[in-house]
Coordinates of C-alpha atoms in Angstrom, one line a residue:
M1000 CA -16.3 -9.7 8.6
G1001 CA -15.7 -7.9 5.3
P1002 CA -13.4 -9.1 2.6
V1003 CA -9.6 -8.9 3.1
V1004 CA -8.4 -5.9 1.2
E1005 CA -5.0 -4.2 1.6
L1006 CA -3.8 -1.0 -0.2
I1007 CA -0.1 -1.1 -1.0
T1008 CA 1.7 2.2 -1.9
G1009 CA 5.2 3.2 -2.8
S1010 CA 6.8 6.6 -2.0
Y1011 CA 9.6 9.0 -2.8
E1012 CA 10.8 8.3 0.7
Q1013 CA 11.9 4.8 -0.3
I1014 CA 9.2 3.2 1.9
A1015 CA 6.4 0.8 0.9
F1016 CA 3.2 1.0 3.0
G1017 CA 0.5 -1.6 3.5
Y1018 CA -2.9 -0.5 4.9
R1019 CA -5.6 -3.0 5.8
L1020 CA -9.1 -1.8 5.0
C1021 CA -11.9 -2.0 7.6
T1022 CA -15.1 -2.1 5.5
E1023 CA -17.8 -2.9 8.1
E1024 CA -18.7 0.6 9.0
A1025 CA -20.3 3.2 6.8
E1026 CA -17.1 5.2 6.9
W1027 CA -14.2 2.9 5.9
T1028 CA -10.9 3.2 7.8
A1029 CA -7.4 2.0 6.8
K1030 CA -5.2 0.6 9.5
A1031 CA -1.4 0.6 9.0
D1032 CA -0.4 -3.0 8.6
F1033 CA 3.3 -2.8 7.6
T1034 CA 6.1 -0.5 6.3
H1035 CA 9.0 -1.9 4.4
H1036 CA 12.2 0.1 3.9
A1037 CA 14.1 -2.3 1.7
H1038 CA 14.9 0.1 -1.1
T1039 CA 17.7 2.7 -1.2
A1040 CA 16.0 5.0 -3.7
S1041 CA 12.4 6.1 -4.4
I1042 CA 9.9 3.4 -5.3
S1043 CA 8.7 3.6 -8.9
A1044 CA 6.3 0.7 -9.4
V1045 CA 4.2 -1.7 -7.3
A1046 CA 2.1 -4.8 -8.2
A1047 CA 0.2 -7.4 -6.2
S1048 CA -0.8 -11.0 -6.9
E1049 CA -2.7 -13.6 -4.8
R1050 CA 0.3 -14.1 -2.5
F1051 CA 3.0 -11.6 -3.3
V1052 CA 3.6 -7.9 -3.4
V1053 CA 6.5 -6.5 -5.5
T1054 CA 8.0 -3.1 -5.6
G1055 CA 10.4 -1.7 -8.1
S1056 CA 12.8 1.2 -7.5
K1057 CA 15.3 3.6 -8.9
D1058 CA 17.8 1.5 -7.0
E1059 CA 17.5 -1.1 -9.8
T1060 CA 16.0 -3.8 -7.6
I1061 CA 12.6 -5.5 -7.3
Q1062 CA 11.8 -6.3 -3.7
V1063 CA 9.4 -9.3 -3.1
Y1064 CA 7.1 -9.6 -0.1
D1065 CA 5.3 -12.8 0.8
M1066 CA 1.9 -11.6 2.1
K1067 CA 0.9 -15.1 3.2
K1068 CA 3.9 -15.6 5.5
R1069 CA 4.2 -11.8 6.1
V1070 CA 8.0 -11.8 5.4
E1071 CA 10.4 -10.1 3.0
H1072 CA 11.2 -12.6 0.3
G1073 CA 14.3 -11.0 -1.1
A1074 CA 15.4 -8.9 -4.1
L1075 CA 15.3 -9.7 -7.8
L1076 CA 18.4 -8.4 -9.5
H1077 CA 18.5 -8.4 -13.3
H1078 CA 17.7 -4.9 -14.5
D1079 CA 20.3 -2.2 -14.9
G1080 CA 18.5 1.1 -14.2
T1081 CA 15.1 2.2 -12.7
I1082 CA 12.3 -0.4 -12.6
S1083 CA 9.6 1.4 -14.6
C1084 CA 6.7 -1.2 -14.6
L1085 CA 5.6 -4.4 -12.9
E1086 CA 2.7 -6.6 -13.7
F1087 CA 1.6 -10.1 -12.5
Y1088 CA -0.1 -12.6 -14.7
G1089 CA -2.3 -14.7 -12.4
A1090 CA -0.3 -16.2 -9.5
S1091 CA 2.4 -17.8 -11.7
H1092 CA 4.3 -15.1 -13.4
L1093 CA 5.6 -11.5 -13.0
L1094 CA 6.7 -9.2 -15.8
S1095 CA 9.1 -6.3 -15.2
G1096 CA 10.3 -3.5 -17.5
G1097 CA 13.1 -1.1 -16.9
E1098 CA 15.2 1.8 -18.1
D1099 CA 17.6 -0.7 -19.6
G1100 CA 15.1 -1.6 -22.3
L1101 CA 14.5 -5.1 -20.9
I1102 CA 11.3 -7.0 -20.2
C1103 CA 11.9 -9.8 -17.8
V1104 CA 9.5 -12.7 -17.3
W1105 CA 9.8 -14.2 -13.7
S1106 CA 8.3 -17.5 -12.4
T1107 CA 6.9 -16.8 -8.9
K1108 CA 7.5 -20.4 -7.9
K1109 CA 11.3 -20.1 -7.5
W1110 CA 11.6 -16.5 -8.5
E1111 CA 13.7 -17.4 -11.5
C1112 CA 14.1 -15.1 -14.6
L1113 CA 12.7 -17.3 -17.3
K1114 CA 13.3 -14.9 -20.1
S1115 CA 15.0 -11.6 -20.6
I1116 CA 13.7 -9.8 -23.7
R1117 CA 15.6 -6.9 -25.3
A1118 CA 12.4 -5.0 -25.8
H1119 CA 13.2 -1.4 -26.7
K1120 CA 16.1 0.7 -27.8
G1121 CA 15.3 3.2 -25.1
H1122 CA 13.5 2.7 -21.7
V1123 CA 10.5 0.4 -21.3
T1124 CA 7.9 2.9 -20.0
S1125 CA 4.9 0.6 -19.6
L1126 CA 3.8 -3.0 -20.3
S1127 CA 0.5 -4.9 -20.2
V1128 CA -0.2 -8.6 -20.4
H1129 CA -3.3 -9.7 -22.4
P1130 CA -6.0 -11.4 -20.3
S1131 CA -5.2 -14.7 -22.0
G1132 CA -1.5 -14.6 -21.0
K1133 CA -0.5 -15.3 -24.6
L1134 CA 0.9 -11.9 -25.5
A1135 CA 2.0 -8.6 -24.0
L1136 CA 2.2 -5.0 -25.2
S1137 CA 5.0 -2.6 -24.3
V1138 CA 5.8 1.0 -25.1
G1139 CA 9.2 2.7 -24.7
T1140 CA 11.2 5.9 -25.4
D1141 CA 12.1 4.7 -28.9
K1142 CA 8.6 5.8 -30.1
T1143 CA 7.4 2.2 -30.7
L1144 CA 4.5 0.1 -29.5
R1145 CA 5.6 -3.6 -29.5
T1146 CA 3.5 -6.8 -29.2
W1147 CA 5.2 -9.8 -27.7
N1148 CA 4.4 -13.5 -28.1
L1149 CA 4.8 -14.7 -24.6
I1150 CA 5.0 -18.4 -25.7
D1151 CA 8.4 -17.9 -27.2
G1152 CA 9.3 -14.5 -25.9
R1153 CA 9.6 -13.0 -29.4
S1154 CA 8.3 -9.9 -31.0
A1155 CA 5.1 -10.5 -32.9
F1156 CA 5.0 -7.0 -34.5
I1157 CA 6.1 -3.4 -34.0
K1158 CA 4.1 -0.2 -34.5
N1159 CA 5.8 3.1 -34.8
I1160 CA 4.1 5.9 -33.0
K1161 CA 4.9 9.6 -33.4
Q1162 CA 5.7 10.3 -29.8
N1163 CA 6.9 8.4 -26.7
A1164 CA 4.0 6.7 -25.0
H1165 CA 4.2 6.3 -21.2
I1166 CA 1.2 4.0 -20.5
V1167 CA -0.3 1.0 -22.3
R1168 CA -3.3 -1.1 -21.0
W1169 CA -5.4 -4.0 -22.3
S1170 CA -9.1 -3.8 -21.7
P1171 CA -10.5 -6.6 -19.4
D1172 CA -11.9 -8.5 -22.4
G1173 CA -8.7 -8.1 -24.3
D1174 CA -10.4 -6.9 -27.5
K1175 CA -8.8 -3.4 -27.4
Y1176 CA -6.0 -1.5 -25.7
V1177 CA -5.3 2.1 -24.8
V1178 CA -2.0 3.9 -25.4
V1179 CA -1.3 7.1 -23.4
V1180 CA 0.9 9.8 -25.0
N1181 CA 1.2 12.9 -22.7
D1182 CA -2.4 14.2 -22.4
K1183 CA -4.2 11.9 -24.9
L1184 CA -5.7 8.4 -24.9
D1185 CA -5.4 6.5 -28.1
V1186 CA -7.8 3.5 -28.3
Y1187 CA -6.8 0.6 -30.6
N1188 CA -8.7 -2.4 -31.8
L1189 CA -6.8 -5.7 -31.3
E1190 CA -8.2 -7.4 -34.5
T1191 CA -7.1 -4.7 -36.9
A1192 CA -4.4 -3.1 -34.7
S1193 CA -5.9 0.2 -36.0
L1194 CA -6.6 3.4 -34.1
I1195 CA -10.3 3.6 -33.4
G1196 CA -10.5 6.7 -31.2
T1197 CA -8.6 9.4 -29.5
V1198 CA -9.7 11.2 -26.3
P1199 CA -7.8 14.3 -25.1
N1200 CA -7.4 15.0 -21.4
P1201 CA -7.0 18.5 -20.0
K1202 CA -3.7 17.6 -18.3
R1203 CA -0.9 15.1 -18.8
I1204 CA -2.2 11.6 -17.8
S1205 CA -0.4 10.0 -14.8
S1206 CA -2.5 6.8 -14.3
I1207 CA -5.4 4.9 -15.9
K1208 CA -7.5 1.9 -14.9
F1209 CA -10.3 0.0 -16.7
L1210 CA -13.3 -0.3 -14.4
T1211 CA -15.3 -2.2 -17.1
N1212 CA -14.4 -3.2 -20.7
S1213 CA -15.5 0.3 -21.8
I1214 CA -15.2 2.6 -18.8
L1215 CA -11.8 3.9 -18.0
A1216 CA -10.8 5.9 -15.0
V1217 CA -8.2 8.6 -15.8
A1218 CA -6.0 10.6 -13.5
G1219 CA -3.8 13.5 -14.7
D1220 CA -1.5 16.1 -13.3
D1221 CA -4.3 17.8 -11.4
E1222 CA -6.6 17.0 -8.5
T1223 CA -9.4 15.6 -10.8
V1224 CA -10.3 12.0 -11.7
R1225 CA -12.3 11.6 -14.9
L1226 CA -14.3 8.6 -16.2
C1227 CA -14.3 8.0 -19.9
D1228 CA -16.2 5.7 -22.2
V1229 CA -13.6 4.5 -24.7
G1230 CA -16.2 3.2 -27.1
T1231 CA -18.1 6.5 -27.5
E1232 CA -15.0 8.6 -26.8
K1233 CA -17.0 10.7 -24.3
W1234 CA -16.3 11.8 -20.7
L1235 CA -19.0 10.4 -18.4
C1236 CA -18.2 12.3 -15.2
E1237 CA -15.4 13.9 -13.2
F1238 CA -14.8 14.7 -9.6
Q1239 CA -12.1 16.4 -7.4
A1240 CA -10.3 13.6 -5.7
H1241 CA -7.5 15.4 -3.9
E1242 CA -6.0 18.8 -3.0
T1243 CA -3.0 18.2 -5.3
R1244 CA -2.3 16.0 -8.4
V1245 CA -3.4 12.4 -8.4
K1246 CA -0.4 10.2 -8.8
A1247 CA -2.0 6.7 -9.1
I1248 CA -5.3 4.9 -9.3
D1249 CA -6.5 1.3 -8.9
S1250 CA -9.8 -0.4 -8.2
F1251 CA -11.5 -3.5 -6.9
S1252 CA -15.1 -4.9 -6.9
M1253 CA -17.4 -5.3 -3.9
E1254 CA -20.7 -7.1 -4.1
D1255 CA -22.7 -4.6 -6.2
Y1256 CA -20.4 -1.6 -6.7
C1257 CA -16.8 -0.7 -7.7
V1258 CA -14.3 0.9 -5.3
L1259 CA -11.9 3.3 -7.0
V1260 CA -8.7 4.0 -5.0
T1261 CA -6.7 7.1 -5.6
A1262 CA -3.3 8.2 -4.3
S1263 CA -1.8 11.6 -4.4
N1264 CA 1.3 13.7 -3.8
D1265 CA -0.6 15.1 -0.8
G1266 CA 0.0 11.8 1.0
F1267 CA -3.6 10.8 1.1
I1268 CA -5.1 7.5 -0.2
K1269 CA -8.8 7.7 -0.8
M1270 CA -11.5 5.1 -1.4
W1271 CA -14.5 6.0 -3.6
K1272 CA -17.8 4.1 -4.1
L1273 CA -18.9 4.0 -7.7
H1274 CA -22.0 2.4 -9.1
L1275 CA -21.3 1.4 -12.7
K1276 CA -24.7 1.9 -14.2
E1277 CA -25.9 3.5 -17.4
E1278 CA -26.1 7.0 -15.9
L1279 CA -22.8 7.4 -14.1
E1280 CA -22.9 9.7 -11.1
S1281 CA -19.9 11.1 -9.3
P1282 CA -18.6 8.6 -6.7
T1283 CA -19.0 9.1 -2.9
L1284 CA -16.0 9.0 -0.5
L1285 CA -15.9 5.8 1.5
G1286 CA -12.8 6.7 3.6
E1287 CA -9.3 8.0 3.5
V1288 CA -5.9 7.7 5.2
N1289 CA -3.0 10.1 5.4
T1290 CA 0.3 8.4 4.9
T1291 CA 2.3 11.6 5.3
A1292 CA 4.6 10.4 2.5
R1293 CA 4.8 11.6 -1.1
L1294 CA 3.2 8.7 -2.9
T1295 CA 4.4 7.4 -6.3
C1296 CA 2.4 4.2 -7.0
L1297 CA -0.5 2.1 -5.8
A1298 CA -1.8 -1.5 -5.9
V1299 CA -4.7 -3.3 -4.4
W1300 CA -4.0 -6.7 -2.7
K1301 CA -7.3 -8.7 -2.5
P1302 CA -6.4 -12.3 -2.0
S1303 CA -10.1 -13.5 -2.1
S1304 CA -10.2 -12.6 -5.8
T1305 CA -8.3 -15.6 -7.2
Q1306 CA -7.6 -15.8 -10.9
E1307 CA -7.0 -19.1 -12.7
T1308 CA -4.1 -18.9 -15.1
P1309 CA -5.2 -20.5 -18.4
E1310 CA -2.8 -22.8 -20.2
A1311 CA -1.1 -20.9 -23.0
P1312 CA -1.4 -22.4 -26.5
A1313 CA 1.3 -22.2 -29.1
A1314 CA 0.9 -19.0 -31.0
Q1315 CA 2.8 -18.5 -34.2
A1316 CA 0.9 -15.3 -35.1
T1317 CA 2.9 -12.5 -36.7
T1318 CA 0.1 -10.1 -37.6
S1319 CA -2.6 -8.5 -35.5
Q1320 CA -5.3 -10.5 -37.4
E1321 CA -3.5 -13.8 -36.8
L1322 CA -3.1 -12.9 -33.2
A1323 CA -6.8 -12.1 -32.9
Q1324 CA -7.7 -15.4 -34.5
E1325 CA -5.2 -17.2 -32.2
L1326 CA -6.7 -15.6 -29.1
S1327 CA -10.2 -16.7 -30.1
K1328 CA -9.3 -20.4 -30.5
S1329 CA -10.5 -22.6 -27.7
K1330 CA -8.4 -25.5 -28.8
R1331 CA -5.3 -26.0 -26.7
V1332 CA -2.1 -27.1 -28.3
R1333 CA 0.5 -29.2 -26.5
I1334 CA 4.0 -27.9 -26.9
A1335 CA 7.4 -28.8 -25.5
T1336 CA 7.8 -27.2 -22.0
E1337 CA 11.2 -25.8 -22.7
E1338 CA 9.7 -23.5 -25.4
V1339 CA 7.2 -22.1 -23.0
V1340 CA 8.0 -18.8 -21.4
M1341 CA 4.6 -18.4 -19.5
E1342 CA 2.6 -21.4 -18.5
D1343 CA 0.6 -22.5 -15.5
E1344 CA 3.0 -24.1 -13.1
S1345 CA 0.7 -26.9 -12.1
K1346 CA 0.1 -27.9 -15.7
T1347 CA 3.8 -27.9 -16.5
K1348 CA 4.3 -30.4 -13.7
K1349 CA 1.8 -32.8 -15.3
K1350 CA 3.6 -32.6 -18.6
K1351 CA 7.1 -33.4 -17.3
K1352 CA 7.9 -37.0 -16.6
G1353 CA 11.4 -37.5 -15.4
G1354 CA 14.4 -35.5 -16.6
G1355 CA 15.4 -32.0 -15.6
K1356 CA 13.9 -28.7 -16.7

């Protein structure tokens, strides 16, 4: 019996699809597991945690699905406008961004909105939580890149960029981040907050995914997926993934290789086997499934890959250097629970003795 892996996609047709992967055979198959038609407009974002899958839509709602109980969990209503981005931090928190310029921090325990941050003057186009959970990055249509202290929900610093960025992502180690503006990748160093490299892509970039701390998979408005080394700013390999443009990519790890998942406007989801060694070769196709829908977004649900959410220390950093120092500290600082926006639920319980929230 192989590991439990499910591919979750959203579509222009307002439907979210779940496909369970069968990985025992040489050619993988994807069996339809569920379809949810809870939205009244096209689905714009999807994210998965250990237990939940969430979808955001142009209908201004976030729909929550409990994958353990296999039931719809209801809708989160706080945004006014399209939900543009969703990201879980561990099993305890969800962050959402929308056209209303808000970033909302949700607790997955009771699905309460812990904090609503007025993040950008325009739309929030993308957000990314640092692996430590202490800070997040966001980009918006006000031509700014903003860093948020997630302990108190306040802005740590703001960087003006010349154009509107539409994707931002931390590297897995959290020492650098990538900002996407149209067809180029700008790579920044956390410690100095300075631009350390720019990599142009032949087409406008639609989706990116870090496969290692330096290897980035890039999909653009064409049928090709390219792998880039953000350290050397060189393209390592490229391959034709679909017949039409690739809309979204994600990945997960098997025992000794990486699986890159691609979703396209042509309705296909494909799984690619990739060995992340020094001399990268083009990946081989493991399997595919035709959803017959126009796909917009993609997420991998792999409940076996649990992630412990570290306790968040108090960070009062206001510059990138201070933030880098704060992130490197191993010492954990006790702070009053009411000041904490993001913190491990189980640890919060231990701190509270009597009294309300």
